[in-house]
Short mmCIF file of the C-alpha atoms (twelve columns), coordinates in Angstrom:
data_MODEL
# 
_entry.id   MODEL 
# 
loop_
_atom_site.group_PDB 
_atom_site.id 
_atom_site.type_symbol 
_atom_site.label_atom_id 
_atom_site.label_alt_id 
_atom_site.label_comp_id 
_atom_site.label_asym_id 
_atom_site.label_seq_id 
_atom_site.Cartn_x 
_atom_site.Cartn_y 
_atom_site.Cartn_z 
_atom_site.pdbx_PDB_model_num 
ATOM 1   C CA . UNK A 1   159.796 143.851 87.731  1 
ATOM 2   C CA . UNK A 2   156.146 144.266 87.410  1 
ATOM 3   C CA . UNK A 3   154.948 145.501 84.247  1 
ATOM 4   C CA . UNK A 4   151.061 146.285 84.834  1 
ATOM 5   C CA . UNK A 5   149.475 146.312 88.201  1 
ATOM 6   C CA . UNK A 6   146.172 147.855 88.870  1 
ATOM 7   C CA . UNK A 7   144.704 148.892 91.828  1 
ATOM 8   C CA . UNK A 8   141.025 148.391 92.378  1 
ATOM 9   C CA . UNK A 9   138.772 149.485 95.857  1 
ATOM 10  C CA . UNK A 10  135.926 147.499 96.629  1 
ATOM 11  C CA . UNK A 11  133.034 148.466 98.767  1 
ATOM 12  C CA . UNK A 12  134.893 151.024 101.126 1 
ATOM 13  C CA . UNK A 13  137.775 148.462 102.123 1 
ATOM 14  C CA . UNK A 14  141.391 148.802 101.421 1 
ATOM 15  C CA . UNK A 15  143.020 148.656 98.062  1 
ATOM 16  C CA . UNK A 16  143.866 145.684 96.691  1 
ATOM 17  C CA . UNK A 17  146.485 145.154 93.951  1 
ATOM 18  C CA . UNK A 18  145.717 142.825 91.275  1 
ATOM 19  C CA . UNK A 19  148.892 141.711 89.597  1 
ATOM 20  C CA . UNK A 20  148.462 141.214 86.139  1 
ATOM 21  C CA . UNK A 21  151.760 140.301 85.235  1 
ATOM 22  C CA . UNK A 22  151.555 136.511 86.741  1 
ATOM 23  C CA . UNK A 23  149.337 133.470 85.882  1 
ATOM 24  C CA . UNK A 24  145.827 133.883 87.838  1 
ATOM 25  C CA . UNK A 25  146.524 130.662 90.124  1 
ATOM 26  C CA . UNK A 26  142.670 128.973 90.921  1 
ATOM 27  C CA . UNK A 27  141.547 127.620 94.040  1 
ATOM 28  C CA . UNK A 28  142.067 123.723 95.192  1 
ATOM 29  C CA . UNK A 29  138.942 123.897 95.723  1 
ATOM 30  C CA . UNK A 30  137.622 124.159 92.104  1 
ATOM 31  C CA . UNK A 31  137.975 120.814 89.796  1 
ATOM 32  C CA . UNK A 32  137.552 121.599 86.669  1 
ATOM 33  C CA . UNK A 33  136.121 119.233 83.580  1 
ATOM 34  C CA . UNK A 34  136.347 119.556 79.924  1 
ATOM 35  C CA . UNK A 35  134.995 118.043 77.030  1 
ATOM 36  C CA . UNK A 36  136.215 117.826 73.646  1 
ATOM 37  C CA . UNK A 37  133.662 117.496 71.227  1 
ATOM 38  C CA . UNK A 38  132.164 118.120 67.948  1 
ATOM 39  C CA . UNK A 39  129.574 121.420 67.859  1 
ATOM 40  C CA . UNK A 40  126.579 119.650 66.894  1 
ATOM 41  C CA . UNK A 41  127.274 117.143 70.119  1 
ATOM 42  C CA . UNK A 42  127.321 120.637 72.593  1 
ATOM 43  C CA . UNK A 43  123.585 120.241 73.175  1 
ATOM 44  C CA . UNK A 44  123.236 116.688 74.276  1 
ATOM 45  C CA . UNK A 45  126.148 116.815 76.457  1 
ATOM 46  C CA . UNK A 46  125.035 119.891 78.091  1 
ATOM 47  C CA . UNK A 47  121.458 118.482 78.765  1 
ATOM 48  C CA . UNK A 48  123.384 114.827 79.900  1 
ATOM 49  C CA . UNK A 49  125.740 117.419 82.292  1 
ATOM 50  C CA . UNK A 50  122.331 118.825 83.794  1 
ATOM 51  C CA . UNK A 51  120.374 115.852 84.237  1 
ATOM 52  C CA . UNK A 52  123.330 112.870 85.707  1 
ATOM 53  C CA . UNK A 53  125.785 115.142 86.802  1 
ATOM 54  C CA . UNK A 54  124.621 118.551 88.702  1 
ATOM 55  C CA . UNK A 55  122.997 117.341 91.814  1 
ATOM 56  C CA . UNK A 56  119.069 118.459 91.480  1 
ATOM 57  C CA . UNK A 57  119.665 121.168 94.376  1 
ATOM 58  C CA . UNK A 58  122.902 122.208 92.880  1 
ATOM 59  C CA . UNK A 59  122.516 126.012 90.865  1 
ATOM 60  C CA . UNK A 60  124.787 126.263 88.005  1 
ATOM 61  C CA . UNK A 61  125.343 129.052 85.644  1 
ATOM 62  C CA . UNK A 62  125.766 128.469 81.868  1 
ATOM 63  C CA . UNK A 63  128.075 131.267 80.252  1 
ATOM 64  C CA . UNK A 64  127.098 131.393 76.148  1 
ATOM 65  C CA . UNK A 65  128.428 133.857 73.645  1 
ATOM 66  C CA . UNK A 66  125.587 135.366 71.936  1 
ATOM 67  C CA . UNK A 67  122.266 136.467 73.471  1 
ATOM 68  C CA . UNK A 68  121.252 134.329 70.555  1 
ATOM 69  C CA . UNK A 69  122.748 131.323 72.069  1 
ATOM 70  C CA . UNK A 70  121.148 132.035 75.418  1 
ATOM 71  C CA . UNK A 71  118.010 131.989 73.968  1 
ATOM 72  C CA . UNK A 72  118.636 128.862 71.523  1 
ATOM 73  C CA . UNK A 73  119.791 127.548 75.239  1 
ATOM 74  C CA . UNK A 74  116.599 128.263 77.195  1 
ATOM 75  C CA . UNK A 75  114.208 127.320 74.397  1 
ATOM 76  C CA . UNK A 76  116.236 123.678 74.343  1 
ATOM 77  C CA . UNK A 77  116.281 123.266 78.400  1 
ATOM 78  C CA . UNK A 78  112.339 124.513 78.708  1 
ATOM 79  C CA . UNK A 79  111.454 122.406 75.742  1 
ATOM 80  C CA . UNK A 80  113.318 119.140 77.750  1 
ATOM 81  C CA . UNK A 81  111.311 120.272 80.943  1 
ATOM 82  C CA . UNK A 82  114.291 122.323 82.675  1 
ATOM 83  C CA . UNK A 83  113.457 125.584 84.467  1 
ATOM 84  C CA . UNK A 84  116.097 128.265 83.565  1 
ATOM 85  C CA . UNK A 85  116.345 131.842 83.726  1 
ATOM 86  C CA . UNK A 86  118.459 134.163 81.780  1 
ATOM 87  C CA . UNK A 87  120.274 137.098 81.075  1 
ATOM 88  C CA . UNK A 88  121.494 138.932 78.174  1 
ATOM 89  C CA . UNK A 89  122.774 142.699 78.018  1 
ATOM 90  C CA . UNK A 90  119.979 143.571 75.349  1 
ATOM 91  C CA . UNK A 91  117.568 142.317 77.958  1 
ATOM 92  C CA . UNK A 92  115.229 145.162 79.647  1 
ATOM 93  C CA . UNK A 93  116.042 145.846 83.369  1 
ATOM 94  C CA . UNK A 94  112.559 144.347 84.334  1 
ATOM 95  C CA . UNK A 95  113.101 141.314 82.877  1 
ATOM 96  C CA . UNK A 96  116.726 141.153 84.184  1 
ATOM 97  C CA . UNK A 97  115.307 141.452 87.636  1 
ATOM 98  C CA . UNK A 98  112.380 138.657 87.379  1 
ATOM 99  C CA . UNK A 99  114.904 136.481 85.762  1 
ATOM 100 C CA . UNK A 100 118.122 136.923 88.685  1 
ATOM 101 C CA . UNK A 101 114.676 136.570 91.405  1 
ATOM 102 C CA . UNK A 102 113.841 133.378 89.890  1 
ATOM 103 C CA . UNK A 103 117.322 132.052 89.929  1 
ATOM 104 C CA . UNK A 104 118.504 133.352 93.744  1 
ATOM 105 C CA . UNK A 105 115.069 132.376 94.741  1 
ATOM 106 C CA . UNK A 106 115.587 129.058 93.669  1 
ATOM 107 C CA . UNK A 107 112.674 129.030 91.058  1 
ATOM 108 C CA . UNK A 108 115.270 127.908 88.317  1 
ATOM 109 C CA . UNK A 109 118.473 126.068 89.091  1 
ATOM 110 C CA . UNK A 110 119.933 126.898 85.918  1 
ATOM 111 C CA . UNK A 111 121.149 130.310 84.856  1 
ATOM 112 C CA . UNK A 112 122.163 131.159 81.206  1 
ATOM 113 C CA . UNK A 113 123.985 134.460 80.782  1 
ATOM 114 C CA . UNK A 114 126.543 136.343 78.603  1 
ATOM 115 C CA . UNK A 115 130.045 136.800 79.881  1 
ATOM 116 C CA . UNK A 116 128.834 140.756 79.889  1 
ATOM 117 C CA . UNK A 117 125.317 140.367 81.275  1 
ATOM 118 C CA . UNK A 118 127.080 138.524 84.000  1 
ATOM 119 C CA . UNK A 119 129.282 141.121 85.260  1 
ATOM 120 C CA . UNK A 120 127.616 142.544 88.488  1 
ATOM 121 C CA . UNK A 121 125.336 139.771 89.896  1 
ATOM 122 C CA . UNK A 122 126.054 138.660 93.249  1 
ATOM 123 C CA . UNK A 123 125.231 135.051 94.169  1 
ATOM 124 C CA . UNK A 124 126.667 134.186 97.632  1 
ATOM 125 C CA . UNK A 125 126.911 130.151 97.028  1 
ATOM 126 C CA . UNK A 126 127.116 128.890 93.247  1 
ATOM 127 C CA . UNK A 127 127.736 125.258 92.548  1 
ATOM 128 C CA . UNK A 128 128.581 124.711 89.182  1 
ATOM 129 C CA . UNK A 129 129.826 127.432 86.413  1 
ATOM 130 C CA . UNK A 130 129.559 125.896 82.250  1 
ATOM 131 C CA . UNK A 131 131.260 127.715 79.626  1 
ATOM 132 C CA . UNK A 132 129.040 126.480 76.787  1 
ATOM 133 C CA . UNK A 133 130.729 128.417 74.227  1 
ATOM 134 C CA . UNK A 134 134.536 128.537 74.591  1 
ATOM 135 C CA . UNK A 135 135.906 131.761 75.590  1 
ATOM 136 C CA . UNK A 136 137.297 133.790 72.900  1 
ATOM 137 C CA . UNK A 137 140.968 134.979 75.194  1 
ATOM 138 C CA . UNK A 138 143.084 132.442 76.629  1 
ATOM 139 C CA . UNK A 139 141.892 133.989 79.968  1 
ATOM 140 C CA . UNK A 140 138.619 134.796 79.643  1 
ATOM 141 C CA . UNK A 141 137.383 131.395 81.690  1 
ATOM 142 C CA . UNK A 142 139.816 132.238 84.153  1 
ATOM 143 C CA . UNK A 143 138.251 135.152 84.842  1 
ATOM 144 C CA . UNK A 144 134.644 134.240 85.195  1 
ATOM 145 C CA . UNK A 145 135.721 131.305 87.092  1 
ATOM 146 C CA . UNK A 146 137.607 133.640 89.733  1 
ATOM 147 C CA . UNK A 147 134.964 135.746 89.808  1 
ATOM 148 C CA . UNK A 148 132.562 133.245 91.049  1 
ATOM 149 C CA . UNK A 149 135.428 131.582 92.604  1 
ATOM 150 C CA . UNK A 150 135.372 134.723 94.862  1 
ATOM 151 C CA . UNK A 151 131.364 134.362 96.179  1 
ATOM 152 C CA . UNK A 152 131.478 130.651 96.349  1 
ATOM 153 C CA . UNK A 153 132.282 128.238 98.897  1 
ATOM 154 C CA . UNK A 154 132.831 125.456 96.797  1 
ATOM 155 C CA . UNK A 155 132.177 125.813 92.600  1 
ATOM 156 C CA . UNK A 156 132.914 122.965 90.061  1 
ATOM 157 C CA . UNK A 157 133.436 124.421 86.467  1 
ATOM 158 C CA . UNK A 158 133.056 122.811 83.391  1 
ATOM 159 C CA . UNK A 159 134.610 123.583 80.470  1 
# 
């Protein structure tokens, strides 16, 4: 018996039902990574993750908590010589704009956004998705994975 379905239309097409009574199941494409380590350590590993492990033509989005850690995030990467953009929801709509041009136009191979600033952008081919800050819900990283999961041919998370 299902216990909570929802029905969502997208763009004109038919309905689709989203069953939210079952585990979200990810695709084989996807391999995920994750790293158990102490707080103070998040840093370094992120920089070693974006300088030896994503491919220099690879974009990757970073998902942080706070806008505050987004910005602690792109001071750190600028300061260490990598281009980034950014998006937070307290960020003006200008700004918002500049910063998704520079990342779609390949100006900046990094993204950092909020889990909410995220919702809506649209990038056709995404390479790598990092949850910098664990998600707060069991199935919160789920969810932003499928979501990119969706637009991307072929995305490696990490965790």
């Amino acid at each position: 018996m299902i216990k909570t379905r929802v029905v969502r239309c997208t763009g004109g097409t038919e309905p689709v039902l989203i069953r939210l009574d079952v585990d979200s199941k990810l695709s084989d494409q996807i391999k995920l990574s994750f790293f158990h380590l102490r707080v103070d350590d998040k840093p370094a590993l992120l920089l070693h993750l974006l300088r030896n492990v994503v491919k220099p033509q690879e974009q990757t989005v970073v998902f942080a908590a706070t806008k505050h850690h987004v910005e602690y995030l792109k001071e750190l990467l600028s300061s260490e010589g990598l281009e980034c953009a950014y998006i937070y929801s307290a960020l003006d709509q200008t700004a918002r704009k500049i910063n998704i041009g520079k990342f779609v136009h390949r100006k900046a191979m990094v993204l950092l956004v909020t889990d909410v600033a995220a919702r809506g952008i649209d990038i056709a081919l995404l390479d790598n998705v990092i949850n910098y800050n664990f998600p707060p819900r069991p199935n919160s990283s789920c969810t932003e994975l499928g979501v990119w999961d969706e637009r991307a041919e072929v995305a490696q998370p990490i965790v």
